[in-house]
Coordinates of C-alpha atoms in Angstrom, one line a residue:
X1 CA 26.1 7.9 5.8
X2 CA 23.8 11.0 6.0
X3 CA 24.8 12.2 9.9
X4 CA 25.1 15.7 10.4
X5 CA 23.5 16.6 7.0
X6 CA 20.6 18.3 7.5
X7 CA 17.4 17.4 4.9
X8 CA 17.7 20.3 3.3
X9 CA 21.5 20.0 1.9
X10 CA 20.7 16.5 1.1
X11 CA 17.5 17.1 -0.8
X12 CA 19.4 20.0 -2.7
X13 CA 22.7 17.4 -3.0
X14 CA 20.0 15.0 -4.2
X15 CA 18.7 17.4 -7.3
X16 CA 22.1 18.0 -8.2
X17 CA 23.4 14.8 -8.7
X18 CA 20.4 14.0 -10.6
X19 CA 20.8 16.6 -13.2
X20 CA 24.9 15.6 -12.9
X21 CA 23.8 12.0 -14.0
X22 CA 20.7 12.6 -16.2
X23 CA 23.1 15.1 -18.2
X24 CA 26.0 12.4 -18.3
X25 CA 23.7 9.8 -19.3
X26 CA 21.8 11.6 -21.8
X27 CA 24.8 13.5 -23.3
X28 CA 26.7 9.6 -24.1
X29 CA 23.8 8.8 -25.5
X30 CA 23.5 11.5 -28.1
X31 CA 27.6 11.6 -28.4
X32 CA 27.3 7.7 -29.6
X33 CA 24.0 8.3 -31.7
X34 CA 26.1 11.9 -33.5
X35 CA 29.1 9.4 -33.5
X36 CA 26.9 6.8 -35.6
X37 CA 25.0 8.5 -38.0
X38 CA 28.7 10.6 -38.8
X39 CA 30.0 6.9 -39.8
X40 CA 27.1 6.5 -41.9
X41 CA 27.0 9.9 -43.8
X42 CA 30.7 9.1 -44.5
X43 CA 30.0 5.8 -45.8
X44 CA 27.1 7.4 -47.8
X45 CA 29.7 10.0 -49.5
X46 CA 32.4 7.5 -49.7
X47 CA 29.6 5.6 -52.2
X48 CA 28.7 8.9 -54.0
X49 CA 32.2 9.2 -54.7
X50 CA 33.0 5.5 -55.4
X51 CA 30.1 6.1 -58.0
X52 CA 32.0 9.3 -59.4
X53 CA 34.9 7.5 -60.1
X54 CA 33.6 4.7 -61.5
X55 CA 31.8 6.5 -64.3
X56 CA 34.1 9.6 -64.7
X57 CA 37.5 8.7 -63.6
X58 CA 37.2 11.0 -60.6
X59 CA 39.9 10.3 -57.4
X60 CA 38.5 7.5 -55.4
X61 CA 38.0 8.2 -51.6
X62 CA 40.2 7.5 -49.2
X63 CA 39.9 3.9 -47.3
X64 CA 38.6 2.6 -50.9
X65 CA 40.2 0.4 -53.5
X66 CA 39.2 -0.6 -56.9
X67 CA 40.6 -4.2 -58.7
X68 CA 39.6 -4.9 -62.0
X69 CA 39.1 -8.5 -62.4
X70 CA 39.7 -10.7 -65.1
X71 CA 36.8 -13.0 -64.6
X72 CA 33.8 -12.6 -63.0
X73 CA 32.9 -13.0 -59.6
X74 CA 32.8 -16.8 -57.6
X75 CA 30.4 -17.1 -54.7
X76 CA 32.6 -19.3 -52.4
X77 CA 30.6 -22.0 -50.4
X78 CA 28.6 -20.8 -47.7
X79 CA 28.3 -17.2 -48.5
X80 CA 25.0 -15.6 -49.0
X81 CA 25.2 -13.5 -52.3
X82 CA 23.0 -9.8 -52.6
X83 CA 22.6 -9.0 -56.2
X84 CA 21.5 -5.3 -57.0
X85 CA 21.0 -3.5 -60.4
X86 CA 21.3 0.4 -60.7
X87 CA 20.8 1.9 -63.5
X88 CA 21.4 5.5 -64.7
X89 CA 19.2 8.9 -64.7
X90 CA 15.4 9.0 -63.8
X91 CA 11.9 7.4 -65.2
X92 CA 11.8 11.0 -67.4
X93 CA 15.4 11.0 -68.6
X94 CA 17.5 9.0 -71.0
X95 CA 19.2 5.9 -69.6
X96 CA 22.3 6.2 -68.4
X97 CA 25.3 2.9 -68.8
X98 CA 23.7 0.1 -65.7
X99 CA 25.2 -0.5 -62.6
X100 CA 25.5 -4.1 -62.0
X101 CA 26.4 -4.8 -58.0
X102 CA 27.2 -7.9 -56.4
X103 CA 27.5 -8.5 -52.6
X104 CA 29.4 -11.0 -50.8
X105 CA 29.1 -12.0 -47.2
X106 CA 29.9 -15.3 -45.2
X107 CA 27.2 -14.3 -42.3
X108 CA 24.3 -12.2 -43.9
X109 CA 22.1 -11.4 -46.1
X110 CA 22.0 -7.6 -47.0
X111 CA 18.5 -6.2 -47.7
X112 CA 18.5 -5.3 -51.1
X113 CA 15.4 -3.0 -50.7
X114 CA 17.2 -0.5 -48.7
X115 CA 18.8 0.7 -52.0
X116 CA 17.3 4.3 -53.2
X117 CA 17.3 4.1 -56.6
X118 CA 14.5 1.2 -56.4
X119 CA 11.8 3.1 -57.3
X120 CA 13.3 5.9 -59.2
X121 CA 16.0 7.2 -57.4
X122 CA 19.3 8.6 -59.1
X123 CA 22.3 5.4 -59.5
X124 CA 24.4 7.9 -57.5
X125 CA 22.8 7.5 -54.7
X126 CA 21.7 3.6 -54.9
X127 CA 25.4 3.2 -55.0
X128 CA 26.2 5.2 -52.0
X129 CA 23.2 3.7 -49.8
X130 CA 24.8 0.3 -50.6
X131 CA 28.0 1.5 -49.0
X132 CA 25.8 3.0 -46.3
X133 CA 24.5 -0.3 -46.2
X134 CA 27.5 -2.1 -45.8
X135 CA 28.2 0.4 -43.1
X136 CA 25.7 -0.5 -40.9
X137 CA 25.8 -4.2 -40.5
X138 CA 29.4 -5.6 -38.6
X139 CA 31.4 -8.0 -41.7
X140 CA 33.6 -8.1 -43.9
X141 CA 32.0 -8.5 -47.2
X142 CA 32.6 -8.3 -50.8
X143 CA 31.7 -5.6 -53.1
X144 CA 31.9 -6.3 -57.1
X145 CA 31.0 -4.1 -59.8
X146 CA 29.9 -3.7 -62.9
X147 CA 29.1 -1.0 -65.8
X148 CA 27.1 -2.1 -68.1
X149 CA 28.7 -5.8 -69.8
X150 CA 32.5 -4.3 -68.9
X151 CA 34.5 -6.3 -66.9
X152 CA 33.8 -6.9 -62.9
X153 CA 35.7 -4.6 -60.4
X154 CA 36.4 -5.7 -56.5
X155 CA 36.0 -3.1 -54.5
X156 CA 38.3 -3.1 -50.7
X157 CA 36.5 -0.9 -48.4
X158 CA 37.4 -2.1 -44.9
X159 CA 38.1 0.5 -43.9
X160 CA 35.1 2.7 -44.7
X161 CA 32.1 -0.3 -43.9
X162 CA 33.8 -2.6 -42.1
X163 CA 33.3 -3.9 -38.2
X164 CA 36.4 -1.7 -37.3
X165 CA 35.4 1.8 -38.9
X166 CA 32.1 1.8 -36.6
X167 CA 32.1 4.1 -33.9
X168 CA 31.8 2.1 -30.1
X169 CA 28.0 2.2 -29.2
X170 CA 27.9 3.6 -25.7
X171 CA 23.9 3.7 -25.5
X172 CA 24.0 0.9 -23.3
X173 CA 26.8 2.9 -21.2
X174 CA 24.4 5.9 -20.9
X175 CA 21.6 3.6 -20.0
X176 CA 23.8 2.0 -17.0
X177 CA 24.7 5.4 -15.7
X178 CA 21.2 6.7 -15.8
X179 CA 19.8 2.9 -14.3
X180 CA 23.2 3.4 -12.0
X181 CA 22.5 6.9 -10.8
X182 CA 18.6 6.7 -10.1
X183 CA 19.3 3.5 -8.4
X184 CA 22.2 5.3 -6.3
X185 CA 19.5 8.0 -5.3
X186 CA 16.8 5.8 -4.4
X187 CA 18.8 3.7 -2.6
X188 CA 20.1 6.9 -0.7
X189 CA 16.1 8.2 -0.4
X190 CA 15.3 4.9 1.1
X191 CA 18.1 5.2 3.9
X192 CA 16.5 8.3 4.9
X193 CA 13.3 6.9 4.8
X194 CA 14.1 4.0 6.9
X195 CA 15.6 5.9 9.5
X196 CA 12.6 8.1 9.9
X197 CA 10.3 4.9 10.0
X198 CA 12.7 3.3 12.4
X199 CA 12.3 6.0 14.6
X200 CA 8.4 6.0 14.3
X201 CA 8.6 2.0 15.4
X202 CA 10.4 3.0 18.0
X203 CA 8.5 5.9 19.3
X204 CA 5.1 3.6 19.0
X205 CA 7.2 1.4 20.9
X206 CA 8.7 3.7 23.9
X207 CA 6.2 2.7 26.8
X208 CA 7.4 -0.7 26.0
X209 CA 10.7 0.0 26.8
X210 CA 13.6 1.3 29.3
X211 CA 15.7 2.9 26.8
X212 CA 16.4 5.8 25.3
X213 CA 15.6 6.1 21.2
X214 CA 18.3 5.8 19.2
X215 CA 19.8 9.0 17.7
X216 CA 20.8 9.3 14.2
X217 CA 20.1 9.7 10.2
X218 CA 20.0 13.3 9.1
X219 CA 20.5 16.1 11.0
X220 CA 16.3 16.7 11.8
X221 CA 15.9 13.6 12.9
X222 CA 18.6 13.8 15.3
X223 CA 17.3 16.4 16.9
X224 CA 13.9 15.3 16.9
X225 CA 15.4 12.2 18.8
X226 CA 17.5 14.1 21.4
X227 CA 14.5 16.6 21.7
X228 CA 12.1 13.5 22.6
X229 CA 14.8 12.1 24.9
X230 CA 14.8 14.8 27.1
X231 CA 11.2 15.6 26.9
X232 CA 10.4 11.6 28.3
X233 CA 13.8 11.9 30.8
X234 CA 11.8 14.8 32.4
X235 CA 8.7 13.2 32.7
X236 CA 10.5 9.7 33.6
X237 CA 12.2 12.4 36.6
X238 CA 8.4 13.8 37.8
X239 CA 6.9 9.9 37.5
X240 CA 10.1 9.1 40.0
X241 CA 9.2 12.1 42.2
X242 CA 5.5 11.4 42.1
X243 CA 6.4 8.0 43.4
X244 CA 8.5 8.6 46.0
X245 CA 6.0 10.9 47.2
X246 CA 3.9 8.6 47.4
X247 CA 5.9 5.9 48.6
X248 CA 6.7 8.1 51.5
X249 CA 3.3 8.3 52.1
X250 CA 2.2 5.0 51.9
X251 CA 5.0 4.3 54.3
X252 CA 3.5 7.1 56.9
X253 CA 0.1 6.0 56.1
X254 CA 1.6 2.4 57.2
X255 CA 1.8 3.2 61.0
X256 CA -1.7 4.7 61.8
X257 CA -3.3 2.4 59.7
X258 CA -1.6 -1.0 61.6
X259 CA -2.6 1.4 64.8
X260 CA -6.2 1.3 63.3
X261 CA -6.2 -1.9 62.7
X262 CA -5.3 -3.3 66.3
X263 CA -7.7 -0.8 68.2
X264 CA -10.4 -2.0 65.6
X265 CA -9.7 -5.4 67.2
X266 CA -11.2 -4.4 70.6
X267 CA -14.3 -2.9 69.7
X268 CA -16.8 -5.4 71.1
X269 CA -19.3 -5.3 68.1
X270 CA -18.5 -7.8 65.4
X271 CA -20.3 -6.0 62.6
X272 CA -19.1 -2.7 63.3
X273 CA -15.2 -3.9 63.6
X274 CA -15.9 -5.8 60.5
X275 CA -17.0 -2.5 58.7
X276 CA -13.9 -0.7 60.4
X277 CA -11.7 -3.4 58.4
X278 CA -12.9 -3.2 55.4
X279 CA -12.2 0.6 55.5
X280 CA -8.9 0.1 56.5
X281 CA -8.2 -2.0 53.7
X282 CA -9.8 -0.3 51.2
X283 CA -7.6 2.5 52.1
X284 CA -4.7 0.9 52.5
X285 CA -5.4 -0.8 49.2
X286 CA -5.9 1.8 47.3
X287 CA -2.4 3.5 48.3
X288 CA -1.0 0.5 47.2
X289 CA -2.8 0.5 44.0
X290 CA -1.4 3.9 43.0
X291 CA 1.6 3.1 43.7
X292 CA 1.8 0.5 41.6
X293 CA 0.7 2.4 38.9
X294 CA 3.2 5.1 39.1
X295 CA 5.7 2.8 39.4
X296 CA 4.2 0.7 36.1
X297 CA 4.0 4.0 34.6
X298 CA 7.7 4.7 34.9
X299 CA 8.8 0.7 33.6
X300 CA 11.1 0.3 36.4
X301 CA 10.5 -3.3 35.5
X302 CA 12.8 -4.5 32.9
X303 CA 11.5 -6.4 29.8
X304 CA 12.4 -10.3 29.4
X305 CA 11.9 -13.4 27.5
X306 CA 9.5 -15.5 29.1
X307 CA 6.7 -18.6 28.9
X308 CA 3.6 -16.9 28.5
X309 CA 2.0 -20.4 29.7
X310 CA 4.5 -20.8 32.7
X311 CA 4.0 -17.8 34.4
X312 CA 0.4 -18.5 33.9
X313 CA 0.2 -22.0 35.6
X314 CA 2.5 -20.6 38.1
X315 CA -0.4 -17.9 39.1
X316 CA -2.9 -20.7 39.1
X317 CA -1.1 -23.0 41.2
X318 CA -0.6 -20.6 43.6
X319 CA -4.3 -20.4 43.8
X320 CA -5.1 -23.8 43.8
X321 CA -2.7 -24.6 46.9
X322 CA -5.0 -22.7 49.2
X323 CA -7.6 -24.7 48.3
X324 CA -9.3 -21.7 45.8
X325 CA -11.2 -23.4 43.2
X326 CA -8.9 -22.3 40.0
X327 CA -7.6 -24.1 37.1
X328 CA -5.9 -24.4 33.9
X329 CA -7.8 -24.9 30.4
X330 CA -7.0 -25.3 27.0
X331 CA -7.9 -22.8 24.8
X332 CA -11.1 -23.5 22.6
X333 CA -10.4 -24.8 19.1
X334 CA -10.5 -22.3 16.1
X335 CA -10.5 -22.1 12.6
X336 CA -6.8 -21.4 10.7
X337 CA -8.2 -21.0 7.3
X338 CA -11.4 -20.3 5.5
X339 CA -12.6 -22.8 3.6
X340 CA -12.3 -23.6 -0.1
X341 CA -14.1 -25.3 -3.1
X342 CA -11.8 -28.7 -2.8
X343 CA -11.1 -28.6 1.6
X344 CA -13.1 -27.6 4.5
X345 CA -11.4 -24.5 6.8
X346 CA -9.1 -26.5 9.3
X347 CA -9.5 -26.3 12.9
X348 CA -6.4 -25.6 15.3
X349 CA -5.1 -27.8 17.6
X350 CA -4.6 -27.1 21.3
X351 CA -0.6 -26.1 20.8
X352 CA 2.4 -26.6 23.0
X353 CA 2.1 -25.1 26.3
X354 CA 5.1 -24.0 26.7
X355 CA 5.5 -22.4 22.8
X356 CA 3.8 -19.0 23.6
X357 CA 6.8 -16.8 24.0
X358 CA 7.1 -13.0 24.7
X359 CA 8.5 -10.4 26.2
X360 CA 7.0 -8.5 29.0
X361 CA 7.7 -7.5 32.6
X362 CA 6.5 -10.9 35.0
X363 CA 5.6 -8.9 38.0
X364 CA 3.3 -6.8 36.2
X365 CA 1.7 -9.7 33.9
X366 CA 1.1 -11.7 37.2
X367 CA -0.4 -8.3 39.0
X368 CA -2.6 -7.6 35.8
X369 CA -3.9 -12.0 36.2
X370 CA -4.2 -12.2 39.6
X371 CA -7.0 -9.2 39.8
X372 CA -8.7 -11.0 36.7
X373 CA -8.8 -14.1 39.2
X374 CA -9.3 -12.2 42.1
X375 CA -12.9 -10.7 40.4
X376 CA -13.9 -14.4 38.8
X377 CA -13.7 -15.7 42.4
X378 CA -15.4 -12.6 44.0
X379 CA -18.2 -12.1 41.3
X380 CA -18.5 -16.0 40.6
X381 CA -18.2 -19.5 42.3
X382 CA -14.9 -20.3 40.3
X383 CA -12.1 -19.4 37.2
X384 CA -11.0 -21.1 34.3
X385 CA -7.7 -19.9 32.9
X386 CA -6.7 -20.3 29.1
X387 CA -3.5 -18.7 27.4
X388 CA -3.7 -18.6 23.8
X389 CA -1.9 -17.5 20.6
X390 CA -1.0 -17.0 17.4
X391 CA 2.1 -15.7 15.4
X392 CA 1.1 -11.5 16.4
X393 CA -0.4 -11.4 19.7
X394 CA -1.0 -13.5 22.8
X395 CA -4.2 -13.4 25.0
X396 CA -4.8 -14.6 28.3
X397 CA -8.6 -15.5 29.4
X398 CA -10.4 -15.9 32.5
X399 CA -13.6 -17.7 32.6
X400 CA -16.3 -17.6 35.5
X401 CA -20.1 -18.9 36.0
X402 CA -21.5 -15.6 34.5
X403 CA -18.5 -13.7 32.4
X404 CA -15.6 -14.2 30.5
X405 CA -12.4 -11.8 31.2
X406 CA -10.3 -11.3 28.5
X407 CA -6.6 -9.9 28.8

């Protein structure tokens, strides 16, 4: 998603749509909190003026009606009734006429206590936080009134407190874009940080492999890639040089070595043609050797799938069938758990021989055994072979009368 960005642009892309999404988020949050607490100071005046009208004759706001009633007020069944009495002036004033207020509501129960003139507040404002009340809770309840012992008055304000008149609450709108947006950029930080671990696995990995790294993610790391490419292709092209070198040598070294080796024969003196030998195959030997290691060095081998166990018992039978005293073990038994309170630590079974897989190049593997073997049988009087396992590694060990060869 990120190719031919560099990390700059996309850090700085990064930072602005942060601020782009922290500002939207932030600013529907405060537009549906302004949006909220307008409906409420509107209910709150509509109540100062309900109260205005009431005791003055004052127009009533708009959205509001008042019925006088010819009876009092019936709770029907079910509703839940709030009962509230205001009355006039303050604690160091004359009394004013009382407010009685009744409150209707088939689903709740208002809290009375939420009323300002508990407590000596004026009956203007009790009346108007019971309409602010009203406001904040979604119903459709009743509102009845009373001055003094008058008659009771319904008031209709549906359209000031009721479920309709409230402003949509978009909080939980600003909190998915904010959750949305920071989940959109780490999600975006995390694709760039996998592709620069993928491409550290893969570099620990190179000398395990033939091919080239992959190229990709942001603009650095592609050229970090290409850049390492090249930099292994042109030591890949000296390691190819360096071999052929030496495999032309080798192969001239070839001739006056067999030439050597036949003139050796007619020298008369066993112990001195025996020493002449050894030379000669020391020498030739060693030429071999590094040319083996150039060549391991530059993984012409390919990589494969194979039986870790197979290719093992393969080397060992070749062994055994010139008569060379070599053979196949089980691996000892260890422990697969620590022990506990309840249950001793479990000892493993000798598994499956032919369940140890991996991937590796054979010729090499074989190489890397048969000098293990080779050095039992030269250093002792005989080799023990065991392949063992578990679910990260795989081990290969050869045993002989006086050392144990691990590879």
């Amino acid at each position: 998603m990120f190719r031919r960005l560099s990390l700059r642009w996309l850090a700085s892309l990064w930072v602005v749509l942060a601020i782009i999404v922290g500002g939207s988020g932030v600013w529907v949050w405060m537009s549906s909190e302004t949006a909220w607490r307008t409906h409420l100071v509107q209910a709150y005046v509509a109540g100062l003026a309900l109260h205005d009208s009431l005791l003055n004759g004052g127009a009533l706001p708009d959205g509001l009606e008042v019925t006088q009633l010819a009876v009092p007020p019936v709770l029907p069944a079910g509703w839940r009734e709030t009962r509230i009495s205001l009355t006039g002036g303050r604690p160091d004033m004359a009394q004013g006429p009382r407010l009685s207020v009744r409150i209707q509501s088939p689903d709740i129960q208002y809290p009375a206590a939420e009323v300002q003139s508990f407590g000596g507040g004026s009956q203007a404002a009790g009346l108007a936080s019971v309409t602010r009340t009203l406001a904040r809770f979604c119903s459709e309840p009743r509102l009845f009134v009373q001055l003094d012992d008058g008659v009771w008055s319904r008031i209709d304000g549906i359209p000031v407190w009721g479920c309709d008149a409230a402003p949509p609450d978009r909080r939980l709108l600003a909190a998915a874009i904010l959750f949305g947006g920071l989940g959109l950029l780490l999600g975006w930080v995390a694709e760039v940080s996998s592709a620069f671990s993928n491409f550290a696995a893969a570099l620990r990995d190179h000398r395990a492999r033939t091919a080239a790294l992959p190229v990709g993610g942001v603009e650095e790391l592609r050229q970090t890639a290409e850049a390492v490419n090249a930099y292994v292709a042109q030591d890949r092209a000296a390691l190819e040089n360096r071999a052929m070198v030496l495999s032309g040598v080798s192969h001239d070294l070839g001739t006056p070595a067999t030439r050597l080796r036949l003139r050796s024969a007619l020298i008369e003196n066993d112990e001195l043609r025996a020493k002449l030998e050894r030379d000669i195959d020391e020498m030739t030997s060693m030429i071999d050797g590094v040319l083996t290691y150039t060549r391991a060095e530059i993984g012409s081998e390919p990589f494969r799938q194979l039986s870790l166990n197979s290719l093992v018992e393969a080397v060992v039978a070749d062994y055994q069938d010139v008569g060379l005293p070599v053979r196949m073990v089980a691996p000892p038994a260890r422990r697969t758990g620590a022990g506990t309170l309840f249950a001793r630590a479990a000892s493993r079974e000798m598994p499956d021989p032919h369940t140890i897989l991996m991937r590796g190049q054979p010729t090499a593997l074989r190489r890397a055994l048969s000098n293990l073997i080779d050095n039992a049988l030269k250093y002792g009087r005989e080799a023990e072979v065991a392949v063992d396992g578990d679910a990260d590694d795989a081990w290969i060990t050869v045993t002989d009368r006086g050392s144990v060869l691990t590879g």
